[in-house]
Coordinates of C-alpha atoms in Angstrom, one line a residue:
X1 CA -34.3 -22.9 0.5
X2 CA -35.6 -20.2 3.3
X3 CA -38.4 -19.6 4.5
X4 CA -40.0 -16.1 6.0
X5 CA -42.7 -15.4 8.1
X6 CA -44.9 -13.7 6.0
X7 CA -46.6 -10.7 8.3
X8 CA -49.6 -9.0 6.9
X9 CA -52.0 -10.3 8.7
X10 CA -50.0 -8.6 11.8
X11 CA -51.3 -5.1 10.7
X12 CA -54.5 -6.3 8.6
X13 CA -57.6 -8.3 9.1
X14 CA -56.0 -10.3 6.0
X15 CA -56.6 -13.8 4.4
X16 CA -58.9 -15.1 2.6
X17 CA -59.8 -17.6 5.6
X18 CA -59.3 -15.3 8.4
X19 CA -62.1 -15.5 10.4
X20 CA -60.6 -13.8 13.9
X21 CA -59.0 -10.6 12.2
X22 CA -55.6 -9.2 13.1
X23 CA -53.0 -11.2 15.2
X24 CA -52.7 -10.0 18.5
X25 CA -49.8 -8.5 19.4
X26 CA -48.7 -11.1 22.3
X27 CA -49.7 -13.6 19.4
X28 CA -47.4 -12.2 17.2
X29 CA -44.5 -12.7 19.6
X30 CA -45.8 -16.0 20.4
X31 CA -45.1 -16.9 16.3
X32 CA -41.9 -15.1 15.8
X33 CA -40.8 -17.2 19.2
X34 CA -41.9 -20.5 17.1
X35 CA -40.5 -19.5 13.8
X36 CA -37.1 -18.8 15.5
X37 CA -37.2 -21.8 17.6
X38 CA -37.9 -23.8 14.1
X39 CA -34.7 -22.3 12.3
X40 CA -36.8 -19.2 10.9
X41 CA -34.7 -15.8 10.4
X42 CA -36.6 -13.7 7.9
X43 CA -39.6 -11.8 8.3
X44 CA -41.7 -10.8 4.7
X45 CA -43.4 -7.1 5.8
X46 CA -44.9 -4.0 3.8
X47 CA -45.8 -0.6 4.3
X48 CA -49.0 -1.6 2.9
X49 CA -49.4 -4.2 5.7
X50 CA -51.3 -1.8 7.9
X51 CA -49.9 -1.5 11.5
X52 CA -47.3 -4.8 10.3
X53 CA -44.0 -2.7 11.0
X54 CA -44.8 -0.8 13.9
X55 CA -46.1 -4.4 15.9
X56 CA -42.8 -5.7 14.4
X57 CA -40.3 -2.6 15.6
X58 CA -42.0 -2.9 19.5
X59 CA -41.2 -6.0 19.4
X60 CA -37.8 -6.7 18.8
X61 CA -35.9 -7.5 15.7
X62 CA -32.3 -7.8 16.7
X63 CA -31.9 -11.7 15.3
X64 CA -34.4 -11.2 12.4
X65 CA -33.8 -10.6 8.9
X66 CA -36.5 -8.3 7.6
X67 CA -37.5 -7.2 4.0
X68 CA -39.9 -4.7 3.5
X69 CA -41.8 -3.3 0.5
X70 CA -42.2 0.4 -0.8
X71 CA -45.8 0.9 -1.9
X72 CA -47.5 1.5 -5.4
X73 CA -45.8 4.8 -6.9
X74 CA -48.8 7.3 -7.2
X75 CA -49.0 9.5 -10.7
X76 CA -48.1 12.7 -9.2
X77 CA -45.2 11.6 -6.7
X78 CA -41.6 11.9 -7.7
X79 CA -40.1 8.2 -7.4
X80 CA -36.9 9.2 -5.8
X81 CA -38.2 10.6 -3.5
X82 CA -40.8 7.8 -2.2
X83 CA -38.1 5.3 -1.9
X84 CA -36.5 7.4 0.0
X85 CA -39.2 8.7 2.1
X86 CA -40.5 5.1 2.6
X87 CA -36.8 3.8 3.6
X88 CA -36.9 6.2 6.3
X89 CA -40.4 5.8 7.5
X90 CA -39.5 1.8 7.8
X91 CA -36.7 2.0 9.2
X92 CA -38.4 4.0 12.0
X93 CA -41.7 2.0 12.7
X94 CA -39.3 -1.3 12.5
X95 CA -37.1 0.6 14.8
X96 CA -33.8 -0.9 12.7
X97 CA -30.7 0.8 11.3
X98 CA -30.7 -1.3 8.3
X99 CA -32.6 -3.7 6.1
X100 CA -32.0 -6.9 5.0
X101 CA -33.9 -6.6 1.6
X102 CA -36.2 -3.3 0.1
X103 CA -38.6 -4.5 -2.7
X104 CA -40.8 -2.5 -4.9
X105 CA -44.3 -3.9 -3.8
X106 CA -45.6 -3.2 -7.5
X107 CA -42.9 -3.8 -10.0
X108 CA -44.3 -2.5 -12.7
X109 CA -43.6 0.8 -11.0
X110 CA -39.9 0.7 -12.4
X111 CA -41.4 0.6 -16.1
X112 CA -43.7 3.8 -15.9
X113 CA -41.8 7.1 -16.2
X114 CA -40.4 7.4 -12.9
X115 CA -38.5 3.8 -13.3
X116 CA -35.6 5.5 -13.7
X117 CA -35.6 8.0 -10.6
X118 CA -36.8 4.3 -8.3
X119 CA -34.3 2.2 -9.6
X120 CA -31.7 5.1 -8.5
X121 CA -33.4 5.1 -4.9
X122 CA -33.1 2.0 -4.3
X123 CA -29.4 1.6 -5.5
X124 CA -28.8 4.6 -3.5
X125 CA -30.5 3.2 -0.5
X126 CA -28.0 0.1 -1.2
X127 CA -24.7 1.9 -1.1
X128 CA -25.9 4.5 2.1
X129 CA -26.0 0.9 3.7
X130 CA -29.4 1.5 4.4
X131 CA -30.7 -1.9 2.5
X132 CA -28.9 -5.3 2.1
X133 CA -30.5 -6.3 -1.4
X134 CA -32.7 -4.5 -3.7
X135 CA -35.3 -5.7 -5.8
X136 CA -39.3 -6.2 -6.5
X137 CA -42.2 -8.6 -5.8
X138 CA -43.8 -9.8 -9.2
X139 CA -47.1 -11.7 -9.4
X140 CA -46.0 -13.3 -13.3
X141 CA -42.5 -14.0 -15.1
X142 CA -44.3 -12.6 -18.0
X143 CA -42.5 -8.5 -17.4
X144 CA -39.0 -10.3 -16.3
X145 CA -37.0 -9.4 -19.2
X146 CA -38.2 -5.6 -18.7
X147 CA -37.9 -5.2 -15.2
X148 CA -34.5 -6.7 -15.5
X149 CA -33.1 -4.1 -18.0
X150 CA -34.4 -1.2 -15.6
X151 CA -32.8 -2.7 -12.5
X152 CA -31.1 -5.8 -12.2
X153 CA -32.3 -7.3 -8.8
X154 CA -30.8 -8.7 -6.0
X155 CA -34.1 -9.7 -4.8
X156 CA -36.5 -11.0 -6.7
X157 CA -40.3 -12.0 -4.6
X158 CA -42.5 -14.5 -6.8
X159 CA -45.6 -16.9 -6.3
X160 CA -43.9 -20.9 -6.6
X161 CA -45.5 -23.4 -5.2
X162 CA -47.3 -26.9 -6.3
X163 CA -49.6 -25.1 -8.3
X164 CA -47.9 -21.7 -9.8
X165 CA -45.0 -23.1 -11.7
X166 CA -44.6 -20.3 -13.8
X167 CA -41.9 -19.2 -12.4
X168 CA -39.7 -22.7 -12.7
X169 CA -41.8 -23.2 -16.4
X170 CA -40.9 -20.1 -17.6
X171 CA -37.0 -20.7 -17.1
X172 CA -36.7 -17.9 -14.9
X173 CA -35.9 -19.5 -11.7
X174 CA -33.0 -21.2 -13.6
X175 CA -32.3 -18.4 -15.0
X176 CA -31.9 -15.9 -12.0
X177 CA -30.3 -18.5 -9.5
X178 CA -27.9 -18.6 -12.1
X179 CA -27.1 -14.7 -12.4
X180 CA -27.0 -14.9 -8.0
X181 CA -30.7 -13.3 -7.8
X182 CA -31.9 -14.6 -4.8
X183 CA -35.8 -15.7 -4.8

C-alpha cells in the first residue's frame, strides 16, 4: 500500500475541521520534509485545489511523485482540448516535465458526450510522455463498469477506509488489482 500527501488545503481554506485556513507555505515544506523523511513519495493535487500546484512547483518536486486532476468538463468546452490545455497549465505551475498520474477529477465527464474526445486526451497525454498513468477519481463503484468501457484506467482514485467499504464490498478492488489498475 502507498500513501500520498493529499494537498488541497495547500491552495484552499479546506477541511471540514480547519479552523487556521491555508497551510503556509514554509508549513507546507515543513510537511513534504516529514512525509519524505517517513517513506512518503506521492503528492495527491488538483487544479481545483486553488493555489495547490503553484505552492507545490516553487517548491521543489524533483523526488516526488505527483498526480494531478483535470477539472469538471464545462457544457460548452471541447474535451480534448481541456485535457490538453490543463496538462499544460499543470505542468507549468508544478514546474515538471512530466506527471506521475493525470486523473479526471469528475469521472462522470467521460460518460457525457465529450467522453470520447477526454479519454483520447488523456491517452494522448500518455504516449507524448507527458503523464505516467491515466485515469479518474470516483466517489461510488456504482458507474465502474461504464467508465471502464470508455477508458480503461491505469489509475483509479476511490474513498476506502474503515467505514466506506464499497469499494472492497462491491468486488471492485478485487477486481481492478487483478486487471493491474492501481488504486
Amino acid at each position: 500500500m502507498r500513501l500520498a500527501i493529499g494537498t488541497a488545503q495547500f491552495g484552499l481554506d479546506y477541511g471540514v475541521s480547519n479552523t487556521v485556513g491555508r497551510t503556509p507555505v514554509d508549513e507546507v515544506g515543513h510537511i513534504l520534509n516529514l512525509g519524505m523523511a517517513a517513506g512518503m513519495d506521492t503528492l495527491d493535487t488538483a487544479a481545483a485545489y486553488g493555489e495547490s500546484e503553484e505552492v507545490l512547483g516553487r517548491l521543489g518536486l524533483e523526488r516526488w511523485h505527483v498526480i494531478t486532476k483535470v477539472p469538471r468538463l464545462p457544457d460548452d468546452e471541447n474535451g480534448k482540448d481541456w485535457v490538453k490545455r490543463y496538462v499544460r497549465q499543470s505542468l507549468d505551475r508544478l514546474q515538471v516535465k512530466r506527471l506521475d498520474g493525470l486523473l479526471l477529477h469528475n469521472a462522470d465527464d467521460l460518460l457525457k458526450a465529450q467522453g470520447r474526445n477526454i479519454a483520447d486526451a488523456l491517452q494522448e497525454s500518455k504516449t507524448e510522455g507527458l503523464v505516467g498513468k491515466v485515469g479518474f477519481s470516483i466517489y461510488s463503484p456504482r458507474s465502474l463498469t461504464e467508465l471502464i468501457e470508455v477508458m480503461p484506467p491505469d489509475l483509479v482514485q476511490a474513498p476506502l477506509n474503515v467505514i466506506d467499504q464499497r469499494l472492497t464490498r462491491s468486488g471492485w478492488l478485487n477486481r481492478l488489482t487483478a486487471e493491474g489498475v492501481e488504486v
